mmCIF file with all atom_site columns, C-alpha atoms in Angstrom:
data_model
loop_
_atom_site.group_PDB
_atom_site.id
_atom_site.type_symbol
_atom_site.label_atom_id
_atom_site.label_alt_id
_atom_site.label_comp_id
_atom_site.label_asym_id
_atom_site.label_entity_id
_atom_site.label_seq_id
_atom_site.pdbx_PDB_ins_code
_atom_site.Cartn_x
_atom_site.Cartn_y
_atom_site.Cartn_z
_atom_site.occupancy
_atom_site.B_iso_or_equiv
_atom_site.pdbx_formal_charge
_atom_site.auth_seq_id
_atom_site.auth_comp_id
_atom_site.auth_asym_id
_atom_site.auth_atom_id
_atom_site.pdbx_PDB_model_num
ATOM 1   C CA . UNK X 1 1   ? -3.154 16.913 175.093 1.00 0.00 ? 19  UNK X CA 1
ATOM 2   C CA . UNK X 1 2   ? -0.536 19.035 173.365 1.00 0.00 ? 20  UNK X CA 1
ATOM 3   C CA . UNK X 1 3   ? 0.216  22.642 174.107 1.00 0.00 ? 21  UNK X CA 1
ATOM 4   C CA . UNK X 1 4   ? -0.101 25.189 171.257 1.00 0.00 ? 22  UNK X CA 1
ATOM 5   C CA . UNK X 1 5   ? 3.350  26.592 170.483 1.00 0.00 ? 23  UNK X CA 1
ATOM 6   C CA . UNK X 1 6   ? 1.816  29.968 169.624 1.00 0.00 ? 24  UNK X CA 1
ATOM 7   C CA . UNK X 1 7   ? -0.659 30.808 172.402 1.00 0.00 ? 25  UNK X CA 1
ATOM 8   C CA . UNK X 1 8   ? -0.039 28.018 174.938 1.00 0.00 ? 26  UNK X CA 1
ATOM 9   C CA . UNK X 1 9   ? -3.583 26.631 174.886 1.00 0.00 ? 27  UNK X CA 1
ATOM 10  C CA . UNK X 1 10  ? -4.117 22.894 175.316 1.00 0.00 ? 28  UNK X CA 1
ATOM 11  C CA . UNK X 1 11  ? -5.261 21.168 172.119 1.00 0.00 ? 29  UNK X CA 1
ATOM 12  C CA . UNK X 1 12  ? -5.986 17.565 171.271 1.00 0.00 ? 30  UNK X CA 1
ATOM 13  C CA . UNK X 1 13  ? -5.393 17.914 167.522 1.00 0.00 ? 31  UNK X CA 1
ATOM 14  C CA . UNK X 1 14  ? -2.563 20.351 166.762 1.00 0.00 ? 32  UNK X CA 1
ATOM 15  C CA . UNK X 1 15  ? -2.014 21.553 163.218 1.00 0.00 ? 33  UNK X CA 1
ATOM 16  C CA . UNK X 1 16  ? 1.461  22.221 161.834 1.00 0.00 ? 34  UNK X CA 1
ATOM 17  C CA . UNK X 1 17  ? 1.871  25.668 160.280 1.00 0.00 ? 35  UNK X CA 1
ATOM 18  C CA . UNK X 1 18  ? 4.835  27.547 158.907 1.00 0.00 ? 36  UNK X CA 1
ATOM 19  C CA . UNK X 1 19  ? 5.390  31.070 160.261 1.00 0.00 ? 37  UNK X CA 1
ATOM 20  C CA . UNK X 1 20  ? 8.318  32.989 158.725 1.00 0.00 ? 38  UNK X CA 1
ATOM 21  C CA . UNK X 1 21  ? 10.173 29.759 158.002 1.00 0.00 ? 39  UNK X CA 1
ATOM 22  C CA . UNK X 1 22  ? 9.558  28.107 161.384 1.00 0.00 ? 40  UNK X CA 1
ATOM 23  C CA . UNK X 1 23  ? 7.249  25.096 161.709 1.00 0.00 ? 41  UNK X CA 1
ATOM 24  C CA . UNK X 1 24  ? 4.966  25.273 164.733 1.00 0.00 ? 42  UNK X CA 1
ATOM 25  C CA . UNK X 1 25  ? 2.303  22.920 166.151 1.00 0.00 ? 43  UNK X CA 1
ATOM 26  C CA . UNK X 1 26  ? -0.633 25.198 166.942 1.00 0.00 ? 44  UNK X CA 1
ATOM 27  C CA . UNK X 1 27  ? -4.281 25.048 167.942 1.00 0.00 ? 45  UNK X CA 1
ATOM 28  C CA . UNK X 1 28  ? -7.103 25.687 165.472 1.00 0.00 ? 46  UNK X CA 1
ATOM 29  C CA . UNK X 1 29  ? -7.381 29.326 166.622 1.00 0.00 ? 47  UNK X CA 1
ATOM 30  C CA . UNK X 1 30  ? -3.749 30.102 165.684 1.00 0.00 ? 48  UNK X CA 1
ATOM 31  C CA . UNK X 1 31  ? -3.686 28.470 162.241 1.00 0.00 ? 49  UNK X CA 1
ATOM 32  C CA . UNK X 1 32  ? -4.484 31.827 160.589 1.00 0.00 ? 50  UNK X CA 1
ATOM 33  C CA . UNK X 1 33  ? -1.065 33.203 161.614 1.00 0.00 ? 51  UNK X CA 1
ATOM 34  C CA . UNK X 1 34  ? 0.794  31.037 159.093 1.00 0.00 ? 52  UNK X CA 1
ATOM 35  C CA . UNK X 1 35  ? 0.391  28.633 156.215 1.00 0.00 ? 53  UNK X CA 1
ATOM 36  C CA . UNK X 1 36  ? -0.592 25.069 156.974 1.00 0.00 ? 54  UNK X CA 1
ATOM 37  C CA . UNK X 1 37  ? 2.014  22.401 156.271 1.00 0.00 ? 55  UNK X CA 1
ATOM 38  C CA . UNK X 1 38  ? 0.583  19.150 154.970 1.00 0.00 ? 56  UNK X CA 1
ATOM 39  C CA . UNK X 1 39  ? 2.075  16.069 156.645 1.00 0.00 ? 57  UNK X CA 1
ATOM 40  C CA . UNK X 1 40  ? 1.234  12.459 155.749 1.00 0.00 ? 58  UNK X CA 1
ATOM 41  C CA . UNK X 1 41  ? 1.455  11.108 159.296 1.00 0.00 ? 59  UNK X CA 1
ATOM 42  C CA . UNK X 1 42  ? 3.441  11.826 162.406 1.00 0.00 ? 60  UNK X CA 1
ATOM 43  C CA . UNK X 1 43  ? 5.621  8.700  162.035 1.00 0.00 ? 61  UNK X CA 1
ATOM 44  C CA . UNK X 1 44  ? 6.207  9.379  158.343 1.00 0.00 ? 62  UNK X CA 1
ATOM 45  C CA . UNK X 1 45  ? 7.221  12.994 158.889 1.00 0.00 ? 63  UNK X CA 1
ATOM 46  C CA . UNK X 1 46  ? 9.740  12.077 161.568 1.00 0.00 ? 64  UNK X CA 1
ATOM 47  C CA . UNK X 1 47  ? 11.310 9.362  159.456 1.00 0.00 ? 65  UNK X CA 1
ATOM 48  C CA . UNK X 1 48  ? 11.711 11.591 156.394 1.00 0.00 ? 66  UNK X CA 1
ATOM 49  C CA . UNK X 1 49  ? 12.544 14.737 158.308 1.00 0.00 ? 67  UNK X CA 1
ATOM 50  C CA . UNK X 1 50  ? 16.265 14.502 157.617 1.00 0.00 ? 68  UNK X CA 1
ATOM 51  C CA . UNK X 1 51  ? 16.242 12.599 154.349 1.00 0.00 ? 69  UNK X CA 1
ATOM 52  C CA . UNK X 1 52  ? 17.767 14.171 151.270 1.00 0.00 ? 70  UNK X CA 1
ATOM 53  C CA . UNK X 1 53  ? 15.592 12.296 148.827 1.00 0.00 ? 71  UNK X CA 1
ATOM 54  C CA . UNK X 1 54  ? 12.682 13.839 146.968 1.00 0.00 ? 72  UNK X CA 1
ATOM 55  C CA . UNK X 1 55  ? 9.993  11.668 148.618 1.00 0.00 ? 73  UNK X CA 1
ATOM 56  C CA . UNK X 1 56  ? 9.098  14.136 151.401 1.00 0.00 ? 74  UNK X CA 1
ATOM 57  C CA . UNK X 1 57  ? 7.578  17.378 150.147 1.00 0.00 ? 75  UNK X CA 1
ATOM 58  C CA . UNK X 1 58  ? 8.008  19.993 152.861 1.00 0.00 ? 76  UNK X CA 1
ATOM 59  C CA . UNK X 1 59  ? 10.723 18.846 155.215 1.00 0.00 ? 77  UNK X CA 1
ATOM 60  C CA . UNK X 1 60  ? 13.181 17.410 152.699 1.00 0.00 ? 78  UNK X CA 1
ATOM 61  C CA . UNK X 1 61  ? 13.252 20.633 150.655 1.00 0.00 ? 79  UNK X CA 1
ATOM 62  C CA . UNK X 1 62  ? 15.092 22.424 153.448 1.00 0.00 ? 80  UNK X CA 1
ATOM 63  C CA . UNK X 1 63  ? 17.462 19.523 153.921 1.00 0.00 ? 81  UNK X CA 1
ATOM 64  C CA . UNK X 1 64  ? 18.249 19.144 150.256 1.00 0.00 ? 82  UNK X CA 1
ATOM 65  C CA . UNK X 1 65  ? 19.020 22.829 149.869 1.00 0.00 ? 83  UNK X CA 1
ATOM 66  C CA . UNK X 1 66  ? 21.420 22.699 152.800 1.00 0.00 ? 84  UNK X CA 1
ATOM 67  C CA . UNK X 1 67  ? 23.085 19.543 151.514 1.00 0.00 ? 85  UNK X CA 1
ATOM 68  C CA . UNK X 1 68  ? 23.286 21.071 148.055 1.00 0.00 ? 86  UNK X CA 1
ATOM 69  C CA . UNK X 1 69  ? 25.054 24.072 149.572 1.00 0.00 ? 87  UNK X CA 1
ATOM 70  C CA . UNK X 1 70  ? 27.571 21.736 151.165 1.00 0.00 ? 88  UNK X CA 1
ATOM 71  C CA . UNK X 1 71  ? 28.146 19.693 148.033 1.00 0.00 ? 89  UNK X CA 1
ATOM 72  C CA . UNK X 1 72  ? 28.821 22.717 145.839 1.00 0.00 ? 90  UNK X CA 1
ATOM 73  C CA . UNK X 1 73  ? 31.405 23.959 148.314 1.00 0.00 ? 91  UNK X CA 1
ATOM 74  C CA . UNK X 1 74  ? 33.275 20.651 148.351 1.00 0.00 ? 92  UNK X CA 1
ATOM 75  C CA . UNK X 1 75  ? 32.901 19.657 144.715 1.00 0.00 ? 93  UNK X CA 1
ATOM 76  C CA . UNK X 1 76  ? 34.918 22.507 143.267 1.00 0.00 ? 94  UNK X CA 1
ATOM 77  C CA . UNK X 1 77  ? 37.165 25.363 144.193 1.00 0.00 ? 95  UNK X CA 1
ATOM 78  C CA . UNK X 1 78  ? 34.620 27.942 143.013 1.00 0.00 ? 96  UNK X CA 1
ATOM 79  C CA . UNK X 1 79  ? 33.294 30.084 145.816 1.00 0.00 ? 97  UNK X CA 1
ATOM 80  C CA . UNK X 1 80  ? 29.817 31.546 145.637 1.00 0.00 ? 98  UNK X CA 1
ATOM 81  C CA . UNK X 1 81  ? 30.034 35.235 144.865 1.00 0.00 ? 99  UNK X CA 1
ATOM 82  C CA . UNK X 1 82  ? 28.357 37.754 147.092 1.00 0.00 ? 100 UNK X CA 1
ATOM 83  C CA . UNK X 1 83  ? 27.587 41.455 146.931 1.00 0.00 ? 101 UNK X CA 1
ATOM 84  C CA . UNK X 1 84  ? 30.959 42.399 148.419 1.00 0.00 ? 102 UNK X CA 1
ATOM 85  C CA . UNK X 1 85  ? 32.864 40.906 145.481 1.00 0.00 ? 103 UNK X CA 1
ATOM 86  C CA . UNK X 1 86  ? 31.518 43.621 143.199 1.00 0.00 ? 104 UNK X CA 1
ATOM 87  C CA . UNK X 1 87  ? 32.288 46.472 145.578 1.00 0.00 ? 105 UNK X CA 1
ATOM 88  C CA . UNK X 1 88  ? 35.476 48.480 145.347 1.00 0.00 ? 106 UNK X CA 1
ATOM 89  C CA . UNK X 1 89  ? 37.444 48.894 148.547 1.00 0.00 ? 107 UNK X CA 1
ATOM 90  C CA . UNK X 1 90  ? 38.199 52.373 149.772 1.00 0.00 ? 108 UNK X CA 1
ATOM 91  C CA . UNK X 1 91  ? 41.922 53.087 149.596 1.00 0.00 ? 109 UNK X CA 1
ATOM 92  C CA . UNK X 1 92  ? 43.696 53.190 152.960 1.00 0.00 ? 110 UNK X CA 1
ATOM 93  C CA . UNK X 1 93  ? 45.089 56.638 152.096 1.00 0.00 ? 111 UNK X CA 1
ATOM 94  C CA . UNK X 1 94  ? 41.794 58.112 150.858 1.00 0.00 ? 112 UNK X CA 1
ATOM 95  C CA . UNK X 1 95  ? 42.229 61.072 153.215 1.00 0.00 ? 113 UNK X CA 1
ATOM 96  C CA . UNK X 1 96  ? 45.597 62.040 151.700 1.00 0.00 ? 114 UNK X CA 1
ATOM 97  C CA . UNK X 1 97  ? 44.250 61.607 148.175 1.00 0.00 ? 115 UNK X CA 1
ATOM 98  C CA . UNK X 1 98  ? 41.377 63.999 148.892 1.00 0.00 ? 116 UNK X CA 1
ATOM 99  C CA . UNK X 1 99  ? 43.645 66.587 150.496 1.00 0.00 ? 117 UNK X CA 1
ATOM 100 C CA . UNK X 1 100 ? 46.275 66.461 147.715 1.00 0.00 ? 118 UNK X CA 1
ATOM 101 C CA . UNK X 1 101 ? 43.664 66.700 144.957 1.00 0.00 ? 119 UNK X CA 1
ATOM 102 C CA . UNK X 1 102 ? 41.940 69.620 146.698 1.00 0.00 ? 120 UNK X CA 1
ATOM 103 C CA . UNK X 1 103 ? 45.240 71.472 147.151 1.00 0.00 ? 121 UNK X CA 1
ATOM 104 C CA . UNK X 1 104 ? 46.185 70.752 143.540 1.00 0.00 ? 122 UNK X CA 1
ATOM 105 C CA . UNK X 1 105 ? 43.004 72.566 142.449 1.00 0.00 ? 123 UNK X CA 1
ATOM 106 C CA . UNK X 1 106 ? 43.851 75.433 144.813 1.00 0.00 ? 124 UNK X CA 1
ATOM 107 C CA . UNK X 1 107 ? 40.664 75.089 146.863 1.00 0.00 ? 125 UNK X CA 1
ATOM 108 C CA . UNK X 1 108 ? 40.112 75.480 150.577 1.00 0.00 ? 126 UNK X CA 1
ATOM 109 C CA . UNK X 1 109 ? 38.088 72.922 152.479 1.00 0.00 ? 127 UNK X CA 1
ATOM 110 C CA . UNK X 1 110 ? 35.073 75.222 152.578 1.00 0.00 ? 128 UNK X CA 1
ATOM 111 C CA . UNK X 1 111 ? 35.392 75.965 148.836 1.00 0.00 ? 129 UNK X CA 1
ATOM 112 C CA . UNK X 1 112 ? 35.371 72.254 148.091 1.00 0.00 ? 130 UNK X CA 1
ATOM 113 C CA . UNK X 1 113 ? 32.394 71.766 150.396 1.00 0.00 ? 131 UNK X CA 1
ATOM 114 C CA . UNK X 1 114 ? 30.477 74.498 148.549 1.00 0.00 ? 132 UNK X CA 1
ATOM 115 C CA . UNK X 1 115 ? 31.286 72.950 145.169 1.00 0.00 ? 133 UNK X CA 1
ATOM 116 C CA . UNK X 1 116 ? 30.055 69.544 146.330 1.00 0.00 ? 134 UNK X CA 1
ATOM 117 C CA . UNK X 1 117 ? 27.073 70.960 148.228 1.00 0.00 ? 135 UNK X CA 1
ATOM 118 C CA . UNK X 1 118 ? 28.331 69.338 151.428 1.00 0.00 ? 136 UNK X CA 1
ATOM 119 C CA . UNK X 1 119 ? 29.341 70.701 154.827 1.00 0.00 ? 137 UNK X CA 1
ATOM 120 C CA . UNK X 1 120 ? 32.890 71.932 155.403 1.00 0.00 ? 138 UNK X CA 1
ATOM 121 C CA . UNK X 1 121 ? 33.041 69.876 158.604 1.00 0.00 ? 139 UNK X CA 1
ATOM 122 C CA . UNK X 1 122 ? 32.524 66.721 156.521 1.00 0.00 ? 140 UNK X CA 1
ATOM 123 C CA . UNK X 1 123 ? 35.473 67.632 154.289 1.00 0.00 ? 141 UNK X CA 1
ATOM 124 C CA . UNK X 1 124 ? 37.632 68.276 157.379 1.00 0.00 ? 142 UNK X CA 1
ATOM 125 C CA . UNK X 1 125 ? 36.661 64.886 158.861 1.00 0.00 ? 143 UNK X CA 1
ATOM 126 C CA . UNK X 1 126 ? 37.344 63.123 155.556 1.00 0.00 ? 144 UNK X CA 1
ATOM 127 C CA . UNK X 1 127 ? 40.792 64.703 155.204 1.00 0.00 ? 145 UNK X CA 1
ATOM 128 C CA . UNK X 1 128 ? 41.677 63.791 158.792 1.00 0.00 ? 146 UNK X CA 1
ATOM 129 C CA . UNK X 1 129 ? 40.495 60.221 158.166 1.00 0.00 ? 147 UNK X CA 1
ATOM 130 C CA . UNK X 1 130 ? 37.967 60.492 160.999 1.00 0.00 ? 148 UNK X CA 1
ATOM 131 C CA . UNK X 1 131 ? 35.049 59.366 158.828 1.00 0.00 ? 149 UNK X CA 1
ATOM 132 C CA . UNK X 1 132 ? 34.508 57.328 155.697 1.00 0.00 ? 150 UNK X CA 1
ATOM 133 C CA . UNK X 1 133 ? 32.757 58.946 152.753 1.00 0.00 ? 151 UNK X CA 1
ATOM 134 C CA . UNK X 1 134 ? 29.317 57.679 151.829 1.00 0.00 ? 152 UNK X CA 1
ATOM 135 C CA . UNK X 1 135 ? 28.947 56.285 148.321 1.00 0.00 ? 153 UNK X CA 1
ATOM 136 C CA . UNK X 1 136 ? 27.289 59.515 147.209 1.00 0.00 ? 154 UNK X CA 1
ATOM 137 C CA . UNK X 1 137 ? 30.023 61.763 148.653 1.00 0.00 ? 155 UNK X CA 1
ATOM 138 C CA . UNK X 1 138 ? 32.733 59.447 147.322 1.00 0.00 ? 156 UNK X CA 1
ATOM 139 C CA . UNK X 1 139 ? 31.385 59.678 143.780 1.00 0.00 ? 157 UNK X CA 1
ATOM 140 C CA . UNK X 1 140 ? 31.086 63.487 144.062 1.00 0.00 ? 158 UNK X CA 1
ATOM 141 C CA . UNK X 1 141 ? 34.700 63.753 145.255 1.00 0.00 ? 159 UNK X CA 1
ATOM 142 C CA . UNK X 1 142 ? 36.019 61.429 142.558 1.00 0.00 ? 160 UNK X CA 1
ATOM 143 C CA . UNK X 1 143 ? 34.140 63.266 139.830 1.00 0.00 ? 161 UNK X CA 1
ATOM 144 C CA . UNK X 1 144 ? 34.973 66.816 140.929 1.00 0.00 ? 162 UNK X CA 1
ATOM 145 C CA . UNK X 1 145 ? 38.590 66.256 142.000 1.00 0.00 ? 163 UNK X CA 1
ATOM 146 C CA . UNK X 1 146 ? 39.286 63.739 139.220 1.00 0.00 ? 164 UNK X CA 1
ATOM 147 C CA . UNK X 1 147 ? 40.811 61.291 141.684 1.00 0.00 ? 165 UNK X CA 1
ATOM 148 C CA . UNK X 1 148 ? 40.176 57.641 142.526 1.00 0.00 ? 166 UNK X CA 1
ATOM 149 C CA . UNK X 1 149 ? 39.500 56.829 146.171 1.00 0.00 ? 167 UNK X CA 1
ATOM 150 C CA . UNK X 1 150 ? 39.369 53.074 145.625 1.00 0.00 ? 168 UNK X CA 1
ATOM 151 C CA . UNK X 1 151 ? 42.127 50.542 145.250 1.00 0.00 ? 169 UNK X CA 1
ATOM 152 C CA . UNK X 1 152 ? 45.458 50.433 146.985 1.00 0.00 ? 170 UNK X CA 1
ATOM 153 C CA . UNK X 1 153 ? 48.337 52.849 147.038 1.00 0.00 ? 171 UNK X CA 1
ATOM 154 C CA . UNK X 1 154 ? 51.071 50.220 147.143 1.00 0.00 ? 172 UNK X CA 1
ATOM 155 C CA . UNK X 1 155 ? 50.517 49.501 150.831 1.00 0.00 ? 173 UNK X CA 1
ATOM 156 C CA . UNK X 1 156 ? 47.902 46.800 150.546 1.00 0.00 ? 174 UNK X CA 1
ATOM 157 C CA . UNK X 1 157 ? 47.191 44.707 153.629 1.00 0.00 ? 175 UNK X CA 1
ATOM 158 C CA . UNK X 1 158 ? 47.909 41.527 151.667 1.00 0.00 ? 176 UNK X CA 1
ATOM 159 C CA . UNK X 1 159 ? 51.513 42.597 151.050 1.00 0.00 ? 177 UNK X CA 1
ATOM 160 C CA . UNK X 1 160 ? 52.133 42.611 154.820 1.00 0.00 ? 178 UNK X CA 1
ATOM 161 C CA . UNK X 1 161 ? 51.723 38.840 154.843 1.00 0.00 ? 179 UNK X CA 1
ATOM 162 C CA . UNK X 1 162 ? 54.414 38.122 152.257 1.00 0.00 ? 180 UNK X CA 1
ATOM 163 C CA . UNK X 1 163 ? 57.170 38.257 154.860 1.00 0.00 ? 181 UNK X CA 1
ATOM 164 C CA . UNK X 1 164 ? 57.055 35.861 157.752 1.00 0.00 ? 182 UNK X CA 1
ATOM 165 C CA . UNK X 1 165 ? 59.642 33.641 159.321 1.00 0.00 ? 183 UNK X CA 1
ATOM 166 C CA . UNK X 1 166 ? 62.404 31.805 157.490 1.00 0.00 ? 184 UNK X CA 1
ATOM 167 C CA . UNK X 1 167 ? 60.514 28.513 157.726 1.00 0.00 ? 185 UNK X CA 1
ATOM 168 C CA . UNK X 1 168 ? 57.564 30.021 155.851 1.00 0.00 ? 186 UNK X CA 1
ATOM 169 C CA . UNK X 1 169 ? 55.094 29.511 158.669 1.00 0.00 ? 187 UNK X CA 1
ATOM 170 C CA . UNK X 1 170 ? 53.637 32.249 160.820 1.00 0.00 ? 188 UNK X CA 1
ATOM 171 C CA . UNK X 1 171 ? 53.470 32.481 164.556 1.00 0.00 ? 189 UNK X CA 1
ATOM 172 C CA . UNK X 1 172 ? 51.266 34.674 166.657 1.00 0.00 ? 190 UNK X CA 1
ATOM 173 C CA . UNK X 1 173 ? 54.224 37.009 167.185 1.00 0.00 ? 191 UNK X CA 1
ATOM 174 C CA . UNK X 1 174 ? 54.405 37.645 163.432 1.00 0.00 ? 192 UNK X CA 1
ATOM 175 C CA . UNK X 1 175 ? 50.833 38.821 163.369 1.00 0.00 ? 193 UNK X CA 1
ATOM 176 C CA . UNK X 1 176 ? 50.211 40.613 166.663 1.00 0.00 ? 194 UNK X CA 1
ATOM 177 C CA . UNK X 1 177 ? 50.827 44.339 167.048 1.00 0.00 ? 195 UNK X CA 1
ATOM 178 C CA . UNK X 1 178 ? 51.601 45.204 170.667 1.00 0.00 ? 196 UNK X CA 1
ATOM 179 C CA . UNK X 1 179 ? 50.224 48.371 172.219 1.00 0.00 ? 197 UNK X CA 1
ATOM 180 C CA . UNK X 1 180 ? 52.892 48.937 174.907 1.00 0.00 ? 198 UNK X CA 1
#
């Protein structure tokens, strides 16, 4: 007798189902909670469980996709792009850029807040650097003040790493910033 992995009931003939990507051996009462996975036989499924060939239908699909992910990473120097590649980084001095552009237009913080239909406290926090602007507020600021809040202002974090020791290698002391 096998125990159902869903409800814990003892069953003599468990069925394999897939629930949100996980394969479970369940009793006949719990089969409605997922989609049934067809297996040829218990010995066959264990022998092809980790194969990368196309002979097994359900279990080899997961393995081949993971091995394909590994082979694309090692076959070339191309990295898979993700959603963060398309995003612009907020400039480290965004707070100064907002303040300078506001002062250049001769506006107070509350005047700017009224123009943007935002709270004056938000403008104060942005200019102090206490909070990051949301995408909506950032686009309003850039449009109204005619300033870019993305990119670097010459002090990019990557330029910090150009120095280093004379041998060209870095030690922990080159990287760490002490708080004492």
